Amino acid sequence: MQLKIGITGGIGSGKTTVCKVFELLGVPVFYADAAAKEVMHTDEELMRGIIGAFGALSFSNDGILNRKYLADIVFSDDKALEMLNALVHPAVFRSFDKWLLKHKQYPYVLKEAALLFESGSYKMCTHSILVKAPERLKIGRVMERDNITEAEVRARMVRQYSDEEKEALADYSILNDERLLLIPQVLKLHELFISMNPILA
Ligand code: ATP
C-alpha cells in the first residue's frame, strides 16, 4: 500500500523548504494550503456551499471569489470561520484524492499542511513528520520573507498548536535549526519510507 506522509510545522519552520528537498528526490508533494485556495474557484460543491452559507456576494458575477467579503465575515466570527473550514476541508480532501489517483505508482507521497494536526487531517495519513525550529528563528525567517513585523508573525501563529503539542502527535521530526544539516535528515526518512514499501519502489 502506498504511504501517505503528512508533513507540517509551525509558520517559518521550513516545511516548504524541506518538501522541496523531498521533491528533488522525486517524491510528489501535495500542498494542501495552495489546494485550499484553488478549490475555492474549481470545486462546484464547495462554491455552492459557500454561497448557501455566506450569500451570493461571496462571488462576483464572473465567479471570482470575493476574498475581502469572506475574510471580513470569518475573521470576526469564530463560528463563521468554523463553518467555512467545514466546507473547505472536504473539498481539499476531494482534490487530494484526485491527485492521489495520478500518483499511484509512487511508494510514498507527501501532503504538506500547516494545520495537519489542528484540522485532524493527519488521521487520513499513514505517518506524519513535524518540521521543528527554534521560535526566534521561525519569527525572524517569516519577518524577512514576508517583510512583516514580529507582532504580525505572532498573530499568524495564534491558531497553531505549539511544537510540544504537535510533537506528541508526530511520528517523525526534522530539526531545521540551521545547525543540523537538513539533507541527511531528509535522506534518512526517504530511505526509511522506501524500505517500508519496497514493492512499489
Ligand atoms: P509558512 O508556514 O509560513 O509557509 P514554512 O514552514 O513553509 O512557512 P519556509 O517557507 O520553508 O517555511 O521557510 C521560511 C523562510 O525561511 C523561507 O524564506 C526559507 O527560505 C527560509 N529558510 C527555511 N529553512 C532555512 C534554512 N535551513 N536556512 C536558511 N533559511 C531557511
Tab-separated table of C-alpha atoms and ligand atoms in Angstrom:
chain	number	residue	atom	x	y	z
A	1	MET	CA	0.000	0.000	0.000
A	2	GLN	CA	1.216	3.479	-0.864
A	3	LEU	CA	2.281	5.512	2.171
A	4	LYS	CA	0.710	8.928	2.634
A	5	ILE	CA	3.004	11.045	4.779
A	6	GLY	CA	1.618	14.250	6.272
A	7	ILE	CA	4.255	16.948	6.815
A	8	THR	CA	3.715	20.006	8.965
A	9	GLY	CA	5.459	22.539	11.154
A	10	GLY	CA	4.899	25.958	12.630
A	11	ILE	CA	4.947	29.044	10.455
A	12	GLY	CA	8.547	29.653	9.336
A	13	SER	CA	9.721	26.205	10.486
A	14	GLY	CA	10.791	25.458	6.915
A	15	LYS	CA	8.249	22.791	5.928
A	16	THR	CA	8.076	24.043	2.327
A	17	THR	CA	11.889	24.118	2.157
A	18	VAL	CA	12.003	20.506	3.424
A	19	CYS	CA	9.318	19.483	0.893
A	20	LYS	CA	11.459	20.934	-1.915
A	21	VAL	CA	14.269	18.576	-0.862
A	22	PHE	CA	11.866	15.604	-0.996
A	23	GLU	CA	10.745	16.817	-4.443
A	24	LEU	CA	14.384	16.784	-5.606
A	25	LEU	CA	14.403	13.095	-4.684
A	26	GLY	CA	11.395	12.577	-6.963
A	27	VAL	CA	8.760	12.426	-4.239
A	28	PRO	CA	5.408	14.003	-5.192
A	29	VAL	CA	4.169	16.657	-2.742
A	30	PHE	CA	0.564	17.829	-2.399
A	31	TYR	CA	0.450	21.361	-0.967
A	32	ALA	CA	-2.832	21.469	0.976
A	33	ASP	CA	-2.763	25.213	1.636
A	34	ALA	CA	-2.356	26.006	-2.066
A	35	ALA	CA	-5.080	23.447	-2.847
A	36	ALA	CA	-7.407	25.166	-0.361
A	37	LYS	CA	-7.069	28.374	-2.385
A	38	GLU	CA	-7.578	26.601	-5.688
A	39	VAL	CA	-10.716	24.662	-4.732
A	40	MET	CA	-12.409	27.976	-3.925
A	41	HIS	CA	-12.861	28.526	-7.645
A	42	THR	CA	-12.756	24.973	-9.030
A	43	ASP	CA	-14.920	22.820	-6.706
A	44	GLU	CA	-18.553	23.445	-7.549
A	45	GLU	CA	-19.909	21.682	-4.472
A	46	LEU	CA	-17.775	23.973	-2.296
A	47	MET	CA	-18.780	27.095	-4.231
A	48	ARG	CA	-22.466	26.224	-3.824
A	49	GLY	CA	-21.852	25.611	-0.098
A	50	ILE	CA	-20.160	28.992	0.350
A	51	ILE	CA	-22.995	30.822	-1.398
A	52	GLY	CA	-25.514	28.906	0.743
A	53	ALA	CA	-23.714	29.819	3.964
A	54	PHE	CA	-22.461	33.347	3.273
A	55	GLY	CA	-24.612	34.651	0.446
A	56	ALA	CA	-24.296	35.409	-3.270
A	57	LEU	CA	-21.878	38.281	-2.582
A	58	SER	CA	-19.199	35.652	-1.840
A	59	PHE	CA	-18.516	35.527	-5.599
A	60	SER	CA	-18.529	38.192	-8.273
A	61	ASN	CA	-20.819	37.788	-11.308
A	62	ASP	CA	-17.992	36.162	-13.244
A	63	GLY	CA	-17.408	33.584	-10.492
A	64	ILE	CA	-14.359	35.113	-8.796
A	65	LEU	CA	-14.156	34.643	-5.032
A	66	ASN	CA	-14.693	37.866	-3.092
A	67	ARG	CA	-11.877	37.231	-0.594
A	68	LYS	CA	-12.267	40.522	1.238
A	69	TYR	CA	-16.005	39.991	1.797
A	70	LEU	CA	-15.447	36.478	3.159
A	71	ALA	CA	-12.400	37.439	5.233
A	72	ASP	CA	-14.356	40.274	6.888
A	73	ILE	CA	-17.038	37.762	7.922
A	74	VAL	CA	-14.897	34.862	9.114
A	75	PHE	CA	-12.094	36.728	10.855
A	76	SER	CA	-14.514	38.498	13.161
A	77	ASP	CA	-16.660	35.452	13.927
A	78	ASP	CA	-15.188	32.092	15.050
A	79	LYS	CA	-18.424	30.225	14.241
A	80	ALA	CA	-18.371	31.522	10.668
A	81	LEU	CA	-14.709	30.504	10.340
A	82	GLU	CA	-15.583	27.015	11.576
A	83	MET	CA	-18.399	26.861	9.041
A	84	LEU	CA	-16.077	27.892	6.202
A	85	ASN	CA	-13.452	25.349	7.283
A	86	ALA	CA	-16.116	22.626	7.407
A	87	LEU	CA	-16.845	23.390	3.739
A	88	VAL	CA	-13.242	23.820	2.575
A	89	HIS	CA	-11.657	20.790	4.274
A	90	PRO	CA	-13.790	18.171	2.456
A	91	ALA	CA	-13.097	19.984	-0.846
A	92	VAL	CA	-9.342	19.756	-0.180
A	93	PHE	CA	-9.799	16.036	0.537
A	94	ARG	CA	-11.608	15.613	-2.784
A	95	SER	CA	-8.754	17.394	-4.512
A	96	PHE	CA	-6.165	15.242	-2.663
A	97	ASP	CA	-7.991	12.045	-3.658
A	98	LYS	CA	-7.954	13.080	-7.330
A	99	TRP	CA	-4.257	13.966	-7.047
A	100	LEU	CA	-3.519	10.576	-5.441
A	101	LEU	CA	-5.034	8.774	-8.427
A	102	LYS	CA	-2.431	10.453	-10.626
A	103	HIS	CA	0.427	9.449	-8.310
A	104	LYS	CA	-0.483	5.844	-7.538
A	105	GLN	CA	2.814	4.443	-8.825
A	106	TYR	CA	4.964	6.131	-6.152
A	107	PRO	CA	5.947	4.196	-2.998
A	108	TYR	CA	5.050	7.228	-0.914
A	109	VAL	CA	3.723	10.762	-1.306
A	110	LEU	CA	3.785	13.794	0.974
A	111	LYS	CA	0.905	16.040	1.975
A	112	GLU	CA	2.108	19.396	3.286
A	113	ALA	CA	-0.382	21.194	5.532
A	114	ALA	CA	0.229	23.964	8.065
A	115	LEU	CA	-2.682	22.732	10.200
A	116	LEU	CA	-2.241	18.971	9.684
A	117	PHE	CA	-2.842	18.183	13.376
A	118	GLU	CA	-5.196	21.053	14.205
A	119	SER	CA	-7.563	20.113	11.345
A	120	GLY	CA	-7.445	16.379	12.144
A	121	SER	CA	-6.315	15.587	8.585
A	122	TYR	CA	-3.260	13.703	9.923
A	123	LYS	CA	-5.677	10.859	10.715
A	124	MET	CA	-6.014	10.194	6.990
A	125	CYS	CA	-2.220	9.896	6.586
A	126	THR	CA	-0.262	6.721	7.279
A	127	HIS	CA	2.548	8.662	9.001
A	128	SER	CA	3.439	12.238	9.882
A	129	ILE	CA	6.556	14.404	10.018
A	130	LEU	CA	6.973	17.541	12.115
A	131	VAL	CA	9.492	20.169	10.970
A	132	LYS	CA	10.813	21.985	14.024
A	133	ALA	CA	12.860	25.139	14.526
A	134	PRO	CA	13.543	27.427	17.491
A	135	GLU	CA	10.909	30.159	17.839
A	136	ARG	CA	13.324	33.064	17.351
A	137	LEU	CA	14.441	31.579	14.015
A	138	LYS	CA	10.865	30.939	12.846
A	139	ILE	CA	9.847	34.506	13.632
A	140	GLY	CA	12.976	36.014	12.042
A	141	ARG	CA	12.524	33.960	8.847
A	142	VAL	CA	8.903	34.996	8.344
A	143	MET	CA	9.629	38.661	9.139
A	144	GLU	CA	12.301	38.614	6.446
A	145	ARG	CA	10.400	36.503	3.889
A	146	ASP	CA	7.109	38.419	4.153
A	147	ASN	CA	8.517	41.796	5.223
A	148	ILE	CA	6.243	41.993	8.294
A	149	THR	CA	6.685	42.824	11.995
A	150	GLU	CA	7.189	40.377	14.861
A	151	ALA	CA	3.672	41.185	16.143
A	152	GLU	CA	2.199	40.283	12.742
A	153	VAL	CA	4.068	36.960	12.737
A	154	ARG	CA	2.864	36.189	16.265
A	155	ALA	CA	-0.732	36.981	15.258
A	156	ARG	CA	-0.463	34.352	12.487
A	157	MET	CA	0.849	31.806	14.989
A	158	VAL	CA	-2.185	32.045	17.273
A	159	ARG	CA	-4.241	29.297	15.649
A	160	GLN	CA	-1.382	26.802	15.580
A	161	TYR	CA	-0.568	24.183	18.222
A	162	SER	CA	2.801	24.560	19.962
A	163	ASP	CA	5.691	22.351	18.803
A	164	GLU	CA	5.288	20.322	22.029
A	165	GLU	CA	1.619	19.586	21.242
A	166	LYS	CA	2.489	18.667	17.649
A	167	GLU	CA	5.442	16.554	18.678
A	168	ALA	CA	3.173	14.363	20.785
A	169	LEU	CA	1.193	13.522	17.621
A	170	ALA	CA	4.022	13.287	15.054
A	171	ASP	CA	5.723	10.009	14.090
A	172	TYR	CA	8.969	11.632	12.889
A	173	SER	CA	10.613	15.012	13.139
A	174	ILE	CA	13.154	17.075	11.251
A	175	LEU	CA	15.095	19.800	13.038
A	176	ASN	CA	15.644	22.840	10.812
A	177	ASP	CA	17.712	24.941	13.198
A	178	GLU	CA	20.397	25.959	10.672
A	179	ARG	CA	22.942	23.876	12.589
A	180	LEU	CA	21.912	20.274	11.963
A	181	LEU	CA	22.101	19.554	8.209
A	182	LEU	CA	18.709	19.149	6.516
A	183	ILE	CA	19.602	16.908	3.569
A	184	PRO	CA	20.895	13.928	5.620
A	185	GLN	CA	17.744	14.084	7.781
A	186	VAL	CA	15.532	14.032	4.673
A	187	LEU	CA	17.568	11.196	3.099
A	188	LYS	CA	17.243	9.085	6.240
A	189	LEU	CA	13.446	9.383	6.199
A	190	HIS	CA	13.309	8.857	2.419
A	191	GLU	CA	15.225	5.586	2.764
A	192	LEU	CA	13.023	4.528	5.657
A	193	PHE	CA	9.787	5.149	3.720
A	194	ILE	CA	11.134	3.337	0.652
A	195	SER	CA	12.151	0.384	2.830
A	196	MET	CA	8.618	0.272	4.258
A	197	ASN	CA	7.246	-0.084	0.749
A	198	PRO	CA	9.809	-1.957	-1.368
A	199	ILE	CA	7.220	-3.382	-3.782
A	200	LEU	CA	6.371	-0.024	-5.352
A	201	ALA	CA	9.960	1.315	-5.273
B	1	ATP	P1	4.922	29.068	6.254
B	1	ATP	O1	4.143	28.232	7.207
B	1	ATP	O2	4.936	30.496	6.616
B	1	ATP	O3	4.554	28.845	4.805
B	1	ATP	P2	7.209	27.268	6.088
B	1	ATP	O4	7.242	26.436	7.320
B	1	ATP	O5	6.723	26.607	4.841
B	1	ATP	O6	6.476	28.630	6.375
B	1	ATP	P3	9.505	28.063	4.547
B	1	ATP	O7	8.730	28.958	3.643
B	1	ATP	O8	10.061	26.792	4.017
B	1	ATP	O9	8.697	27.770	5.892
B	1	ATP	O10	10.722	28.864	5.211
B	1	ATP	C1	10.526	30.180	5.733
B	1	ATP	C2	11.692	31.074	5.265
B	1	ATP	O11	12.883	30.625	5.916
B	1	ATP	C3	11.940	30.973	3.773
B	1	ATP	O12	12.295	32.246	3.294
B	1	ATP	C4	13.113	29.996	3.663
B	1	ATP	O13	13.909	30.249	2.535
B	1	ATP	C5	13.876	30.259	4.962
B	1	ATP	N1	14.537	29.033	5.477
B	1	ATP	C6	13.931	27.867	5.790
B	1	ATP	N2	14.833	26.971	6.220
B	1	ATP	C7	16.032	27.582	6.166
B	1	ATP	C8	17.386	27.178	6.482
B	1	ATP	N3	17.664	25.952	6.955
B	1	ATP	N4	18.376	28.082	6.297
B	1	ATP	C9	18.098	29.316	5.836
B	1	ATP	N5	16.862	29.781	5.534
B	1	ATP	C10	15.843	28.917	5.682
